[in-house]
Backbone as a ProteinNet text record, in pm:
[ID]
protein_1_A
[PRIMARY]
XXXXXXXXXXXXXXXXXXXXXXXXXXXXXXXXXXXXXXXXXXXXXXXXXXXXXXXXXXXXXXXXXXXXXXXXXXXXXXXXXXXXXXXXXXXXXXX
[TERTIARY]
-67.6	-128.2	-82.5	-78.5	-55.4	-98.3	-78.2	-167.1	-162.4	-214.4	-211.4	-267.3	-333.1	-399.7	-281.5	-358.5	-224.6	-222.2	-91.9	-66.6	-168.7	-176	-231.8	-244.3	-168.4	-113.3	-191.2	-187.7	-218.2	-110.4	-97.8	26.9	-96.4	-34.9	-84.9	11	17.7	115.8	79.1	129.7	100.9	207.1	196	293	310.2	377.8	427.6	272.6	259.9	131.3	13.1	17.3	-138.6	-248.4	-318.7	-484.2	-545.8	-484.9	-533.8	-467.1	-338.1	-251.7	-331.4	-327.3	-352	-529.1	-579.2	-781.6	-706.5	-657.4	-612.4	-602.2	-489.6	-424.3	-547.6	-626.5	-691.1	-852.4	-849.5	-998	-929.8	-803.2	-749.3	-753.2	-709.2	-674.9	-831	-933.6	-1068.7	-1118.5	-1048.3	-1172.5	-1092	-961.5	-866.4	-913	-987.2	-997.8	-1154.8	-1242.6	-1357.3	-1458.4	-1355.4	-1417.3	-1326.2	-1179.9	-1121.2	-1021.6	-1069.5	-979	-885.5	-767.1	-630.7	-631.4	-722.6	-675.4	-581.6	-533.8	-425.6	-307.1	-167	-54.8	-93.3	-67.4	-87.5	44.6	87.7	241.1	165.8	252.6	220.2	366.2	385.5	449.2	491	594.1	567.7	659.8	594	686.2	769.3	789.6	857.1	1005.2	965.5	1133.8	1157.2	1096.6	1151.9	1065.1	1104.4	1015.6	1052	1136.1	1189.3	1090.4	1042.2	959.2	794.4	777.9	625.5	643	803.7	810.8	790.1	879.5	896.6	778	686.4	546.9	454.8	410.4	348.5	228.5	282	199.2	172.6	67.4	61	-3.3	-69.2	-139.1	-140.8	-132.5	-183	-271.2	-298.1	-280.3	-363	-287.9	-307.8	-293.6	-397.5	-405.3	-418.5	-325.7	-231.1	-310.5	-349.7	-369.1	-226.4	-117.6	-41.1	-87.2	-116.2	-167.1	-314.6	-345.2	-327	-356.9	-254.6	-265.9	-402.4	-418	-385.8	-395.5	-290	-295	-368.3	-441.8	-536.3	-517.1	-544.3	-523.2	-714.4	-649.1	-754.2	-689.5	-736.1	-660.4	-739.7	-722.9	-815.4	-778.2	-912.6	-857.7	-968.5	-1016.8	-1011.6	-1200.5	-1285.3	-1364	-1515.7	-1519.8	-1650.9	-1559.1	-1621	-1547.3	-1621.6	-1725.3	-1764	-1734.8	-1687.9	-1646.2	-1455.3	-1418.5	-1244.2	-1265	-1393.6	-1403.7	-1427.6	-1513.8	-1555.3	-1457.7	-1333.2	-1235.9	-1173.4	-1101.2	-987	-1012.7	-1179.6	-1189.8	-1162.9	-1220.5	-1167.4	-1316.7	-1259.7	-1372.7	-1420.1	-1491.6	-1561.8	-1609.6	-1613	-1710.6	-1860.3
2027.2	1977.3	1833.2	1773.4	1665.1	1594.6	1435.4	1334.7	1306.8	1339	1290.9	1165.1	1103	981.4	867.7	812.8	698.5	646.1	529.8	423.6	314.3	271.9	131	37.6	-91	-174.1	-290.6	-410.4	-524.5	-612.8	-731.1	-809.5	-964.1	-1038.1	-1169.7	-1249.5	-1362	-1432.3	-1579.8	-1599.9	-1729.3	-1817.4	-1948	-2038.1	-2040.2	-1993.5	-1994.4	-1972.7	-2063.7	-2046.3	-2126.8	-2195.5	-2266.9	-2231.2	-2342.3	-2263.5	-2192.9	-2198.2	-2137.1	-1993.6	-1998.2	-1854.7	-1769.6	-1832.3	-1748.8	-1708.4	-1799.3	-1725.4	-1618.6	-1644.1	-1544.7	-1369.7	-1409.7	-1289.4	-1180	-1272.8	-1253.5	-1207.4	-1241.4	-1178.3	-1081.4	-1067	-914.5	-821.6	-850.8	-714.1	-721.3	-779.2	-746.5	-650.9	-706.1	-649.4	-525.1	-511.9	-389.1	-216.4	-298.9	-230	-156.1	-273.9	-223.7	-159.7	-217.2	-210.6	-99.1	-83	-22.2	89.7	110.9	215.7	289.8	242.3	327.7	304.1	268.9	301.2	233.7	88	21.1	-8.5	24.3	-21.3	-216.4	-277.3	-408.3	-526.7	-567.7	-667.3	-776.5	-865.7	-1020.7	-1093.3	-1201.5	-1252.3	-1398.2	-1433.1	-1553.5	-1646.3	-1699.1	-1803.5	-1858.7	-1936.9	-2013.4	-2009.9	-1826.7	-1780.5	-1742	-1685.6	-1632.5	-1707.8	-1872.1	-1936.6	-1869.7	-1825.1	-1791.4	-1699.9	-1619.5	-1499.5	-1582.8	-1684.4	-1767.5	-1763.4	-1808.8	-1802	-1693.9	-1596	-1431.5	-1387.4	-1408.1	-1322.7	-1389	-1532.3	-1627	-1683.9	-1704.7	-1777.6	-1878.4	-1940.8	-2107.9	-2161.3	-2105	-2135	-2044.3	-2128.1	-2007.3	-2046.7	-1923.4	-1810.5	-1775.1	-1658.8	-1554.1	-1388.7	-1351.1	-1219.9	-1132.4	-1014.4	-974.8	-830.9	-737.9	-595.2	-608	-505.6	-520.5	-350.9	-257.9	-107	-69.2	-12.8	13.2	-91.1	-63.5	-170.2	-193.2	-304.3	-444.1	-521.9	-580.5	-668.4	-773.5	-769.6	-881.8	-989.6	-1129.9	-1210.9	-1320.9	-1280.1	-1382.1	-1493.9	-1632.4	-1738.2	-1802.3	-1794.9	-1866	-1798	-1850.8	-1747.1	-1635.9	-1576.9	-1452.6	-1404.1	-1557.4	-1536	-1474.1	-1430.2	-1395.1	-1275.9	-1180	-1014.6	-945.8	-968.8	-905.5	-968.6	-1147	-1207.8	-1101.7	-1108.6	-1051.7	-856	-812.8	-682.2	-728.3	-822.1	-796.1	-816.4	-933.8	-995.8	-900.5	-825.8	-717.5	-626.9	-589.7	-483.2	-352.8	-377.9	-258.6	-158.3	-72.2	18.5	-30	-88.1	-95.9	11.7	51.5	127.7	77.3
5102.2	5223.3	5245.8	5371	5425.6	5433	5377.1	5428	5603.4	5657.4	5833.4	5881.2	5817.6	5824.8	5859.2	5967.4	6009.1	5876.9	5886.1	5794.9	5801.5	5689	5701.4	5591.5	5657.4	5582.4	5580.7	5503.6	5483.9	5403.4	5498	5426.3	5415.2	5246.9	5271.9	5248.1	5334.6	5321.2	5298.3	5130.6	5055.2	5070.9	4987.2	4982.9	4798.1	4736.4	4566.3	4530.9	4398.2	4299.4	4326	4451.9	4454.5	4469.4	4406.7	4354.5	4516.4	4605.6	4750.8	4771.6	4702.4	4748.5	4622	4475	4377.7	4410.1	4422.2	4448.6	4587.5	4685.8	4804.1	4750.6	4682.2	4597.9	4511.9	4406.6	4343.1	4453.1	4542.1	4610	4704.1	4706.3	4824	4746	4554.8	4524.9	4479.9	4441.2	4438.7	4519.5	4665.6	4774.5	4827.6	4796.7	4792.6	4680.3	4569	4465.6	4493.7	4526.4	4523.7	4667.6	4773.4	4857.4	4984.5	4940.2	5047.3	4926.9	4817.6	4723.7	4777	4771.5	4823.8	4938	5033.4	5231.5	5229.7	5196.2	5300.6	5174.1	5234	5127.2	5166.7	5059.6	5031.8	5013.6	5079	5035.6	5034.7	4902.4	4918.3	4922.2	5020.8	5113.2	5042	4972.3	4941.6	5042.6	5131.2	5219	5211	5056.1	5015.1	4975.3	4942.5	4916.1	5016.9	5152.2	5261.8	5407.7	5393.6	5533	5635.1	5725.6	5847.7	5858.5	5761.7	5814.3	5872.5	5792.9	5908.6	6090.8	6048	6255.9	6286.6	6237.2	6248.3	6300.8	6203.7	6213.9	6266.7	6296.2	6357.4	6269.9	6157.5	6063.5	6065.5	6094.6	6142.3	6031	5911.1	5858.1	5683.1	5554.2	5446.4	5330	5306.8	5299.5	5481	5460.6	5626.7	5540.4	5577.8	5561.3	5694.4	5711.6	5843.1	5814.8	5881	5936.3	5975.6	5954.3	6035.8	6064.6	6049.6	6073.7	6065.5	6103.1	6251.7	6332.2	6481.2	6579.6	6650.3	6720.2	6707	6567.9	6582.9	6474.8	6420.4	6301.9	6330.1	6244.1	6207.1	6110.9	6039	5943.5	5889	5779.1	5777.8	5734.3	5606.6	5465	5406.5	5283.3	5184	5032	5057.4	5131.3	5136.5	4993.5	4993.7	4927.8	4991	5085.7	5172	5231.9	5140.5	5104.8	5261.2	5325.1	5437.6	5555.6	5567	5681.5	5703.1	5582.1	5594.2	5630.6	5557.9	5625.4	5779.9	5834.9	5978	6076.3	6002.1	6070.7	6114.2	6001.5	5991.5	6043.7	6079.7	6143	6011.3	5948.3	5792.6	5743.3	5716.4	5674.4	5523	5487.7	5322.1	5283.4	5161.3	5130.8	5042.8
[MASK]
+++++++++++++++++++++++++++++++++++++++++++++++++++++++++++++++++++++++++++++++++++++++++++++++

């Protein structure tokens, strides 16, 4: 049988190892693990080896955590520690 369920992704996009990208990292795959089990594939973005992609994608700010699936796209900017403000932002199902 088929998975039919749209895609859905989440990208965060840090700057290398600072104590803002690493707590970022560390409360997505928290709130990835406990709160959204398996729904969204997850990329982390490090700016630093690839800046052009901030213009690319319109990152004004990081860490930025991106819905990029399903559309509209939404963004939330911060380390990602108030697990129900980033569900309400993203628009994400918790369980």
């Amino acid at each position: 049988m088929t998975d039919t369920a749209s895609p859905k992704k989440l990208i965060l996009y840090v700057a290398g190892q600072t104590p803002k990208s690493l707590a970022a990292i560390a409360n997505l795959r928290k709130i990835t693990e406990e709160r959204l089990a398996g729904q969204y594939e997850v990329e982390v973005v490090d700016l630093r080896q690839n800046p052009k992609l901030a213009k690319e994608h319109s990152i004004v700010a990081i860490p930025t955590l991106v819905r990029e699936l399903p559309v509209p796209i939404r963004k939330i900017i911060g380390d990602l520690s108030d697990v129900e403000k980033v569900l309400v932002s993203l628009k994400v199902q918790g369980e």
